[in-house]
């Protein structure tokens, strides 16, 4: 099977064909920095990380842009009319976001453009739309996108204009629009904004949220690029409107593949900052969870299914991560360093076939854990494994780690500890518990703890 992704705009899985052989261009909607990002946001960011890691594994070069939404209604509201406070607030939460990205082992984007650094580009785009009669200035000096001028509006959601009129999905909080469905490109200043505003041909104000992503994606990726991602709540109105604006300015297709991850829920509700039902990454760190465990909980569900998050899942993930790490330790320990050839296990192909099929992570991980079970049984029963097979196993674990980021590499014990563990296993098998205990003590003095699990010995650093 060749690589295929579910494309939101066509509602089906499609073979992935990049625009250029040289580089795959991806735009992902970044965080709104008025608060700490929560684990729901990170479900989307981890899905995007998996997508990127897999494309890299498949041999593509990836250029990734993630914007930082540092101006919108929420950031302005929290800054209470004060531009200095506004800048302090958005810098603080941008920096926290970067720390969380690093902690979670998310491969950083190539660039993180901030909306407030691109006001000029947004103004230019709005001016172009106005020149073409697609945007209009309202009585209150805001600028709106005239939906009736875009006959194909509703490309992503399949909503047409008459359906839109009959839904309550359009927030009609602006009174001076020609039509309630029109959405704002530029919002005029209001006394609630205090000294947070930018000058424009239409007077003081600030950009609408959707134009931010149109301007920044086109600036950094061009008028037509490969993949645009976000969570499902971004589909409407954000991406629908972003697409309408971009196509109206460029007359190009804009994006080939739209990919959206489903929501992370907490007790049946969408995790969200506005509802206050969320865990941040620092909440999870303070509960003692590791990045690998959090990654495991999120990535073991398919990105297009809803996932209910719980603290118990993180605890369960702990044993899965330990099994992976201890098998890696075991194989490294018995591998003969003079490697000539290795053979990947037969499960590898099934693992790749699952990921090629729209990143089917539950299936890929089921295959992987089946392999872990069988290899541990072999090792426990002293079945002969040749060096090629051992290295094939190490290589498979490295591949899984490249794609999922599950291995706890800093927990790899030095060779001496591995050799002692092997020696201790021999004593244990012959029932010489005293000798086994003496070695356990030696290992402890070297700073490591050896635990006997059902998969075999597990080596952990002494805390
Ligand atoms: P925001 O900071 O609200 O702009 O959101 C940043 C990203 O997180 C967007 O791509 C959202 O679609 C996504 N997102 C927000 N809440 C959730 C959730 N509960 N589950 C998954 N993704 C989410
Ligand atoms: Zn966006």
Short mmCIF file of C-alpha atoms and ligand atoms in Angstrom, two decimals:
data_model
loop_
_atom_site.label_atom_id
_atom_site.label_comp_id
_atom_site.label_asym_id
_atom_site.label_seq_id
_atom_site.Cartn_x
_atom_site.Cartn_y
_atom_site.Cartn_z
CA UNK A 1 0.00 0.00 0.00
CA UNK A 2 1.28 3.49 -0.71
CA UNK A 3 1.01 6.32 1.78
CA UNK A 4 -2.49 7.74 2.04
CA UNK A 5 -4.22 10.30 4.22
CA UNK A 6 -7.83 11.17 4.92
CA UNK A 7 -8.46 14.55 3.31
CA UNK A 8 -11.16 16.60 5.07
CA UNK A 9 -12.01 18.47 1.89
CA UNK A 10 -12.72 15.40 -0.23
CA UNK A 11 -14.03 13.28 2.67
CA UNK A 12 -11.95 10.27 1.68
CA UNK A 13 -8.52 8.74 1.93
CA UNK A 14 -6.21 9.79 -0.87
CA UNK A 15 -2.76 8.73 -2.01
CA UNK A 16 -0.20 11.25 -0.83
CA UNK A 17 1.46 13.03 -3.76
CA UNK A 18 3.61 15.99 -2.75
CA UNK A 19 3.65 19.05 -5.00
CA UNK A 20 7.43 18.89 -5.27
CA UNK A 21 9.88 16.01 -4.88
CA UNK A 22 12.17 18.32 -2.95
CA UNK A 23 10.13 19.27 0.06
CA UNK A 24 6.73 18.72 1.70
CA UNK A 25 5.26 21.98 3.00
CA UNK A 26 3.05 21.87 6.09
CA UNK A 27 1.15 24.60 7.94
CA UNK A 28 -0.31 23.86 11.37
CA UNK A 29 -2.43 26.27 13.41
CA UNK A 30 -0.53 27.05 16.58
CA UNK A 31 -1.66 27.99 20.07
CA UNK A 32 -3.53 31.10 21.13
CA UNK A 33 -1.16 32.39 23.79
CA UNK A 34 -3.44 33.88 26.44
CA UNK A 35 -3.11 30.86 28.70
CA UNK A 36 -1.08 27.62 28.99
CA UNK A 37 -1.78 25.12 26.25
CA UNK A 38 -3.56 22.02 27.60
CA UNK A 39 -3.19 18.33 26.81
CA UNK A 40 -6.16 18.65 24.37
CA UNK A 41 -4.20 21.18 22.32
CA UNK A 42 -1.23 18.86 22.56
CA UNK A 43 -3.25 16.00 21.16
CA UNK A 44 -3.43 18.00 17.96
CA UNK A 45 0.22 19.05 18.15
CA UNK A 46 1.30 15.44 18.83
CA UNK A 47 -0.74 14.19 15.88
CA UNK A 48 1.06 16.79 13.73
CA UNK A 49 4.39 15.64 15.18
CA UNK A 50 3.59 12.02 14.30
CA UNK A 51 2.63 13.04 10.76
CA UNK A 52 5.87 14.95 10.37
CA UNK A 53 8.04 12.23 11.91
CA UNK A 54 6.45 9.64 9.63
CA UNK A 55 6.96 11.75 6.51
CA UNK A 56 10.60 12.20 7.52
CA UNK A 57 10.93 8.45 8.13
CA UNK A 58 9.50 7.84 4.64
CA UNK A 59 12.34 9.94 3.24
CA UNK A 60 10.62 13.29 2.67
CA UNK A 61 12.13 16.63 3.57
CA UNK A 62 9.54 18.59 5.50
CA UNK A 63 9.22 22.35 5.91
CA UNK A 64 6.87 23.09 8.77
CA UNK A 65 5.33 26.42 9.76
CA UNK A 66 3.34 26.78 13.00
CA UNK A 67 1.91 30.20 13.75
CA UNK A 68 1.52 31.71 17.20
CA UNK A 69 -1.86 33.43 17.59
CA UNK A 70 -0.77 36.32 19.79
CA UNK A 71 -3.68 38.61 19.01
CA UNK A 72 -7.38 37.74 19.07
CA UNK A 73 -10.43 38.54 21.21
CA UNK A 74 -9.21 36.38 24.10
CA UNK A 75 -5.65 37.73 24.31
CA UNK A 76 -6.97 41.31 24.18
CA UNK A 77 -9.59 40.66 26.81
CA UNK A 78 -7.07 39.18 29.23
CA UNK A 79 -4.65 42.08 28.78
CA UNK A 80 -7.24 44.56 30.09
CA UNK A 81 -6.62 47.46 27.71
CA UNK A 82 -2.88 47.57 28.41
CA UNK A 83 -0.45 46.97 25.52
CA UNK A 84 2.52 46.33 27.83
CA UNK A 85 0.54 43.74 29.78
CA UNK A 86 -0.64 42.29 26.46
CA UNK A 87 2.94 41.83 25.25
CA UNK A 88 4.04 40.42 28.59
CA UNK A 89 1.16 37.96 28.61
CA UNK A 90 1.68 36.67 25.08
CA UNK A 91 5.48 36.40 25.49
CA UNK A 92 5.04 34.50 28.75
CA UNK A 93 2.66 31.91 27.25
CA UNK A 94 4.66 31.61 24.00
CA UNK A 95 7.76 30.79 26.06
CA UNK A 96 5.82 28.25 28.14
CA UNK A 97 4.51 26.66 24.95
CA UNK A 98 8.07 26.25 23.63
CA UNK A 99 9.10 24.59 26.91
CA UNK A 100 6.20 22.14 26.65
CA UNK A 101 7.08 21.37 23.02
CA UNK A 102 10.63 20.56 24.07
CA UNK A 103 9.52 18.46 27.04
CA UNK A 104 7.15 16.41 24.87
CA UNK A 105 9.95 15.73 22.35
CA UNK A 106 7.92 17.38 19.57
CA UNK A 107 10.20 18.16 16.63
CA UNK A 108 10.14 21.96 16.48
CA UNK A 109 8.62 23.71 13.47
CA UNK A 110 11.08 25.37 11.10
CA UNK A 111 9.50 28.70 11.96
CA UNK A 112 6.94 30.00 14.46
CA UNK A 113 5.65 33.28 12.97
CA UNK A 114 3.74 35.49 15.38
CA UNK A 115 0.58 37.17 14.17
CA UNK A 116 1.59 40.58 15.57
CA UNK A 117 4.75 40.54 13.42
CA UNK A 118 2.65 40.17 10.26
CA UNK A 119 0.02 42.89 10.54
CA UNK A 120 1.39 44.54 7.36
CA UNK A 121 0.92 41.35 5.31
CA UNK A 122 -2.64 40.99 6.66
CA UNK A 123 -3.49 44.59 5.79
CA UNK A 124 -2.16 44.04 2.27
CA UNK A 125 -4.31 40.97 1.81
CA UNK A 126 -7.43 42.71 3.09
CA UNK A 127 -6.69 45.67 0.79
CA UNK A 128 -6.48 43.27 -2.18
CA UNK A 129 -9.84 41.75 -1.25
CA UNK A 130 -11.34 45.22 -0.90
CA UNK A 131 -9.97 46.28 -4.31
CA UNK A 132 -11.71 43.26 -5.87
CA UNK A 133 -15.00 44.10 -4.15
CA UNK A 134 -14.86 40.96 -1.99
CA UNK A 135 -14.21 42.90 1.22
CA UNK A 136 -16.18 45.97 2.31
CA UNK A 137 -15.85 48.61 4.96
CA UNK A 138 -18.75 48.76 7.37
CA UNK A 139 -20.15 51.84 9.12
CA UNK A 140 -18.12 51.09 12.25
CA UNK A 141 -14.83 50.93 10.26
CA UNK A 142 -14.49 47.17 10.44
CA UNK A 143 -13.82 45.30 7.22
CA UNK A 144 -15.83 42.21 6.31
CA UNK A 145 -15.56 39.41 3.78
CA UNK A 146 -18.65 39.41 1.57
CA UNK A 147 -19.67 35.77 1.47
CA UNK A 148 -22.05 36.24 -1.45
CA UNK A 149 -19.01 37.06 -3.64
CA UNK A 150 -17.56 33.58 -3.12
CA UNK A 151 -19.85 31.22 -5.00
CA UNK A 152 -17.91 28.14 -3.82
CA UNK A 153 -17.95 29.05 -0.11
CA UNK A 154 -18.36 25.96 2.06
CA UNK A 155 -15.63 23.90 0.39
CA UNK A 156 -14.54 22.17 3.60
CA UNK A 157 -17.82 21.78 5.43
CA UNK A 158 -20.12 21.35 2.44
CA UNK A 159 -22.30 24.14 3.86
CA UNK A 160 -23.84 26.41 1.27
CA UNK A 161 -24.98 29.94 1.92
CA UNK A 162 -28.63 29.11 2.42
CA UNK A 163 -27.72 26.38 4.92
CA UNK A 164 -25.44 28.80 6.71
CA UNK A 165 -28.30 31.23 7.15
CA UNK A 166 -30.34 28.59 8.90
CA UNK A 167 -27.61 27.53 11.34
CA UNK A 168 -26.61 29.22 14.52
CA UNK A 169 -22.98 28.48 13.71
CA UNK A 170 -22.33 32.06 12.69
CA UNK A 171 -21.73 34.25 15.67
CA UNK A 172 -23.63 37.38 14.89
CA UNK A 173 -21.99 39.76 17.30
CA UNK A 174 -21.22 42.47 14.80
CA UNK A 175 -24.19 44.63 13.92
CA UNK A 176 -22.96 46.65 10.99
CA UNK A 177 -22.37 43.80 8.55
CA UNK A 178 -24.35 43.76 5.30
CA UNK A 179 -25.11 40.10 5.96
CA UNK A 180 -24.92 38.21 9.25
CA UNK A 181 -22.84 35.48 7.58
CA UNK A 182 -20.07 37.86 6.51
CA UNK A 183 -17.00 37.50 8.69
CA UNK A 184 -14.54 40.09 9.84
CA UNK A 185 -11.13 40.63 8.28
CA UNK A 186 -10.33 43.76 10.28
CA UNK A 187 -12.02 44.71 13.57
CA UNK A 188 -12.20 48.38 14.35
CA UNK A 189 -10.91 49.64 17.69
CA UNK A 190 -13.34 49.83 20.56
CA UNK A 191 -12.88 51.41 23.97
CA UNK A 192 -12.62 47.93 25.55
CA UNK A 193 -9.37 47.43 23.59
CA UNK A 194 -7.62 50.31 25.41
CA UNK A 195 -4.22 50.96 23.85
CA UNK A 196 -4.06 47.60 22.08
CA UNK A 197 -4.50 48.44 18.41
CA UNK A 198 -2.66 48.75 15.11
CA UNK A 199 -3.02 51.50 12.48
CA UNK A 200 -4.47 50.57 9.10
CA UNK A 201 -6.01 52.26 6.02
CA UNK A 202 -9.35 51.74 7.82
CA UNK A 203 -8.23 53.33 11.05
CA UNK A 204 -7.16 51.78 14.35
CA UNK A 205 -8.03 48.17 14.97
CA UNK A 206 -6.79 44.61 14.76
CA UNK A 207 -6.92 41.72 12.33
CA UNK A 208 -9.58 38.99 12.39
CA UNK A 209 -8.29 35.56 13.42
CA UNK A 210 -8.75 33.86 10.02
CA UNK A 211 -6.75 36.40 8.00
CA UNK A 212 -3.78 35.80 10.31
CA UNK A 213 -3.33 32.23 9.08
CA UNK A 214 -3.96 33.12 5.41
CA UNK A 215 -1.28 35.82 5.51
CA UNK A 216 1.33 33.77 7.39
CA UNK A 217 0.85 30.51 5.50
CA UNK A 218 1.11 32.24 2.10
CA UNK A 219 4.12 34.28 3.20
CA UNK A 220 6.12 31.25 4.33
CA UNK A 221 4.78 28.42 2.16
CA UNK A 222 3.55 30.12 -1.00
CA UNK A 223 0.09 30.27 -2.56
CA UNK A 224 -0.21 26.51 -2.97
CA UNK A 225 1.23 24.04 -0.49
CA UNK A 226 0.82 20.42 0.59
CA UNK A 227 -0.76 19.94 4.02
CA UNK A 228 -2.74 22.11 6.43
CA UNK A 229 -3.57 20.71 9.88
CA UNK A 230 -5.48 21.59 13.02
CA UNK A 231 -8.03 20.13 15.40
CA UNK A 232 -11.58 19.45 14.14
CA UNK A 233 -12.85 22.61 15.84
CA UNK A 234 -10.69 24.57 13.40
CA UNK A 235 -12.60 23.26 10.36
CA UNK A 236 -15.44 25.72 10.79
CA UNK A 237 -15.30 28.66 10.72
CA UNK A 238 -11.50 29.11 10.90
CA UNK A 239 -10.26 26.94 8.04
CA UNK A 240 -13.36 27.45 5.91
CA UNK A 241 -12.84 31.21 6.07
CA UNK A 242 -9.07 30.99 5.70
CA UNK A 243 -9.59 28.97 2.52
CA UNK A 244 -12.19 31.41 1.15
CA UNK A 245 -9.90 34.41 1.74
CA UNK A 246 -6.80 32.75 0.33
CA UNK A 247 -8.46 31.45 -2.84
CA UNK A 248 -10.16 34.80 -3.40
CA UNK A 249 -6.78 36.57 -3.33
CA UNK A 250 -4.64 34.07 -5.24
CA UNK A 251 -7.04 32.11 -7.45
CA UNK A 252 -4.97 29.04 -6.60
CA UNK A 253 -5.98 25.82 -4.88
CA UNK A 254 -4.22 26.89 -1.62
CA UNK A 255 -3.87 23.46 0.07
CA UNK A 256 -3.86 19.88 -1.28
CA UNK A 257 -4.52 17.92 1.93
CA UNK A 258 -6.50 19.20 4.93
CA UNK A 259 -5.95 16.98 7.97
CA UNK A 260 -7.74 17.38 11.30
CA UNK A 261 -7.41 15.52 14.56
CA UNK A 262 -10.42 14.71 16.73
CA UNK A 263 -10.85 16.13 20.18
CA UNK A 264 -9.39 15.02 23.43
CA UNK A 265 -12.15 14.85 26.00
CA UNK A 266 -12.29 14.85 29.76
CA UNK A 267 -15.23 12.98 31.29
CA UNK A 268 -17.19 13.18 28.04
CA UNK A 269 -16.65 16.91 27.33
CA UNK A 270 -14.21 18.56 24.96
CA UNK A 271 -11.17 19.66 26.93
CA UNK A 272 -11.08 23.43 26.63
CA UNK A 273 -9.57 26.50 28.22
CA UNK A 274 -12.82 28.42 28.16
CA UNK A 275 -14.67 25.66 30.03
CA UNK A 276 -11.79 25.30 32.48
CA UNK A 277 -11.72 21.48 32.30
CA UNK A 278 -8.14 20.78 31.39
CA UNK A 279 -4.74 19.46 32.38
CA UNK A 280 -1.64 21.36 31.35
CA UNK A 281 1.68 19.66 30.70
CA UNK A 282 3.03 21.05 33.97
CA UNK A 283 0.04 19.47 35.81
CA UNK A 284 1.09 16.12 34.37
CA UNK A 285 4.78 16.67 35.09
CA UNK A 286 3.95 17.44 38.71
CA UNK A 287 2.09 14.13 38.89
CA UNK A 288 5.36 12.48 37.86
CA UNK A 289 4.51 11.54 34.26
CA UNK A 290 7.16 11.35 31.59
CA UNK A 291 6.95 12.74 28.06
CA UNK A 292 7.03 9.21 26.64
CA UNK A 293 4.02 8.17 28.74
CA UNK A 294 1.99 11.19 27.65
CA UNK A 295 2.96 10.55 24.02
CA UNK A 296 1.88 6.93 24.41
CA UNK A 297 -1.59 7.81 25.73
CA UNK A 298 -2.22 10.28 22.93
CA UNK A 299 -0.67 8.41 20.02
CA UNK A 300 -2.09 4.98 20.75
CA UNK A 301 -5.54 6.24 19.70
CA UNK A 302 -6.22 6.94 16.04
CA UNK A 303 -6.07 10.69 15.41
CA UNK A 304 -9.55 10.72 13.84
CA UNK A 305 -11.31 9.16 16.84
CA UNK A 306 -12.33 10.94 20.03
CA UNK A 307 -10.09 10.13 22.97
CA UNK A 308 -11.13 10.44 26.59
CA UNK A 309 -8.17 11.36 28.73
CA UNK A 310 -7.61 10.17 32.29
CA UNK A 311 -4.73 10.09 34.75
CA UNK A 312 -5.13 6.28 35.00
CA UNK A 313 -4.22 6.00 31.32
CA UNK A 314 -0.91 7.74 31.99
CA UNK A 315 -0.18 5.23 34.73
CA UNK A 316 -1.02 2.35 32.39
CA UNK A 317 1.24 3.86 29.74
CA UNK A 318 4.10 3.58 32.22
CA UNK A 319 4.31 -0.20 31.94
CA UNK A 320 4.09 -0.07 28.13
CA UNK A 321 6.99 2.38 27.95
CA UNK A 322 9.00 0.29 30.42
CA UNK A 323 8.46 -2.82 28.32
CA UNK A 324 9.74 -1.05 25.22
CA UNK A 325 12.74 0.44 26.99
CA UNK A 326 13.71 -2.74 28.79
CA UNK A 327 13.55 -4.80 25.59
CA UNK A 328 15.83 -2.25 23.95
CA UNK A 329 18.19 -2.60 26.90
CA UNK A 330 18.11 -6.39 26.68
CA UNK A 331 18.88 -6.47 22.98
CA UNK A 332 21.66 -3.88 23.19
CA UNK A 333 23.14 -5.90 25.97
CA UNK A 334 23.41 -9.18 24.04
CA UNK A 335 24.24 -7.71 20.64
CA UNK A 336 27.66 -8.50 19.27
CA UNK A 337 29.12 -5.18 18.28
CA UNK A 338 30.67 -6.49 15.05
CA UNK A 339 27.55 -6.09 13.05
CA UNK A 340 27.64 -7.13 9.42
CA UNK A 341 24.01 -7.56 8.29
CA UNK A 342 20.67 -7.33 10.01
CA UNK A 343 17.15 -8.35 9.11
CA UNK A 344 14.09 -6.45 10.26
CA UNK A 345 11.42 -8.70 11.82
CA UNK A 346 8.51 -9.71 9.60
CA UNK A 347 6.17 -7.56 11.76
CA UNK A 348 7.95 -4.45 10.47
CA UNK A 349 6.08 -4.60 7.15
CA UNK A 350 2.69 -4.81 8.87
CA UNK A 351 3.67 -1.89 11.09
CA UNK A 352 4.48 0.25 8.03
CA UNK A 353 1.33 -0.86 6.17
CA UNK A 354 -0.77 0.30 9.14
CA UNK A 355 0.89 3.72 9.29
CA UNK A 356 0.70 4.13 5.51
CA UNK A 357 -3.05 3.73 5.91
CA UNK A 358 -3.83 7.20 7.26
CA UNK A 359 -1.53 6.79 10.28
CA UNK A 360 -3.37 3.84 11.81
CA UNK A 361 -1.42 3.95 15.09
CA UNK A 362 -3.62 1.47 17.07
CA UNK A 363 -2.98 -1.20 14.47
CA UNK A 364 0.72 -0.38 14.12
CA UNK A 365 1.20 -0.57 17.89
CA UNK A 366 -0.76 -3.82 18.18
CA UNK A 367 1.67 -5.40 15.69
CA UNK A 368 4.62 -3.93 17.54
CA UNK A 369 3.51 -5.24 20.96
CA UNK A 370 2.82 -8.66 19.49
CA UNK A 371 6.42 -8.67 18.32
CA UNK A 372 7.64 -7.54 21.77
CA UNK A 373 5.82 -10.48 23.36
CA UNK A 374 7.30 -13.00 20.98
CA UNK A 375 10.84 -11.69 21.25
CA UNK A 376 10.69 -11.58 25.06
CA UNK A 377 9.46 -15.19 25.09
CA UNK A 378 12.42 -16.17 22.93
CA UNK A 379 14.86 -14.34 25.18
CA UNK A 380 13.32 -15.79 28.35
CA UNK A 381 13.53 -19.30 26.98
CA UNK A 382 17.13 -18.95 25.85
CA UNK A 383 16.22 -19.48 22.21
CA UNK A 384 19.17 -18.82 19.99
CA UNK A 385 18.90 -15.50 18.24
CA UNK A 386 21.57 -14.71 15.72
CA UNK A 387 23.23 -11.33 15.70
CA UNK A 388 21.37 -10.26 12.53
CA UNK A 389 18.05 -10.95 14.28
CA UNK A 390 19.11 -9.08 17.42
CA UNK A 391 20.21 -6.05 15.43
CA UNK A 392 17.03 -6.28 13.35
CA UNK A 393 15.12 -5.99 16.64
CA UNK A 394 17.19 -3.02 17.78
CA UNK A 395 16.63 -1.38 14.41
CA UNK A 396 12.87 -1.98 14.60
CA UNK A 397 12.80 -0.38 18.07
CA UNK A 398 14.77 2.58 16.71
CA UNK A 399 12.29 2.99 13.86
CA UNK A 400 9.34 2.89 16.27
CA UNK A 401 11.15 5.45 18.40
CA UNK A 402 11.84 7.72 15.40
CA UNK A 403 8.14 7.75 14.56
CA UNK A 404 6.59 7.70 18.06
CA UNK A 405 9.30 8.98 20.42
CA UNK A 406 8.68 6.26 23.02
CA UNK A 407 12.19 5.26 24.13
CA UNK A 408 13.57 6.68 27.36
CA UNK A 409 17.12 7.02 26.16
CA UNK A 410 18.60 8.65 29.26
CA UNK A 411 17.67 5.54 31.19
CA UNK A 412 20.11 3.34 29.32
CA UNK A 413 22.48 1.77 31.77
CA UNK A 414 26.21 1.43 31.04
CA UNK A 415 27.55 -1.80 29.57
CA UNK A 416 28.92 -2.97 32.93
CA UNK A 417 25.41 -2.93 34.44
CA UNK A 418 24.06 -4.91 31.46
CA UNK A 419 26.79 -7.54 31.78
CA UNK A 420 26.12 -7.90 35.51
CA UNK A 421 22.40 -8.29 34.79
CA UNK A 422 23.07 -11.10 32.34
CA UNK A 423 25.34 -12.81 34.89
CA UNK A 424 22.67 -12.44 37.57
CA UNK A 425 20.05 -14.01 35.26
CA UNK A 426 22.25 -17.09 34.93
CA UNK A 427 22.37 -17.49 38.73
CA UNK A 428 18.64 -16.95 39.01
CA UNK A 429 17.93 -19.66 36.48
CA UNK A 430 20.01 -22.16 38.45
CA UNK A 431 18.34 -21.10 41.70
CA UNK A 432 21.52 -19.58 43.20
CA UNK A 433 19.65 -16.74 44.91
CA UNK A 434 22.53 -15.68 47.10
CA UNK A 435 24.84 -15.04 44.15
CA UNK A 436 21.98 -13.32 42.29
CA UNK A 437 21.40 -11.03 45.28
CA UNK A 438 25.06 -10.14 45.55
CA UNK A 439 25.04 -9.01 41.94
CA UNK A 440 21.86 -7.03 42.48
CA UNK A 441 23.68 -5.22 45.28
CA UNK A 442 26.68 -4.49 43.01
CA UNK A 443 24.31 -3.10 40.40
CA UNK A 444 22.70 -0.92 43.07
CA UNK A 445 26.07 0.48 44.04
CA UNK A 446 26.62 1.47 40.43
CA UNK A 447 23.44 3.56 40.64
CA UNK A 448 20.91 1.15 39.08
CA UNK A 449 18.02 -0.99 40.23
CA UNK A 450 17.18 -4.30 38.62
CA UNK A 451 13.57 -5.48 38.80
CA UNK A 452 12.34 -8.90 37.68
CA UNK A 453 9.33 -8.45 35.41
CA UNK A 454 7.37 -11.02 33.42
CA UNK A 455 9.26 -9.91 30.28
CA UNK A 456 12.63 -10.34 31.99
CA UNK A 457 14.86 -8.02 34.01
CA UNK A 458 14.17 -4.32 33.89
CA UNK A 459 16.97 -1.89 34.73
CA UNK A 460 16.06 1.52 36.18
CA UNK A 461 18.22 4.34 37.49
CA UNK A 462 18.36 4.68 41.27
CA UNK A 463 16.48 7.86 42.18
P1 LIG B 1 -6.09 27.22 20.39
O1 LIG B 1 -4.95 27.50 21.33
O2 LIG B 1 -7.42 27.21 21.04
O3 LIG B 1 -6.03 28.14 19.19
O4 LIG B 1 -5.89 25.73 19.83
C1 LIG B 1 -4.68 25.22 19.31
C2 LIG B 1 -4.95 23.88 18.62
O5 LIG B 1 -5.47 22.93 19.54
C3 LIG B 1 -5.97 23.96 17.48
O6 LIG B 1 -5.50 23.20 16.39
C4 LIG B 1 -7.24 23.35 18.07
O7 LIG B 1 -8.05 22.77 17.08
C5 LIG B 1 -6.64 22.29 18.99
N1 LIG B 1 -7.52 21.89 20.11
C6 LIG B 1 -8.18 22.69 20.99
N2 LIG B 1 -8.87 21.95 21.90
C7 LIG B 1 -8.64 20.63 21.59
C8 LIG B 1 -9.05 19.37 22.15
N3 LIG B 1 -9.81 19.29 23.24
N4 LIG B 1 -8.61 18.23 21.55
C9 LIG B 1 -7.80 18.27 20.45
N5 LIG B 1 -7.37 19.43 19.89
C10 LIG B 1 -7.77 20.60 20.43
ZN1 LIG B 2 -5.06 28.98 11.96
#
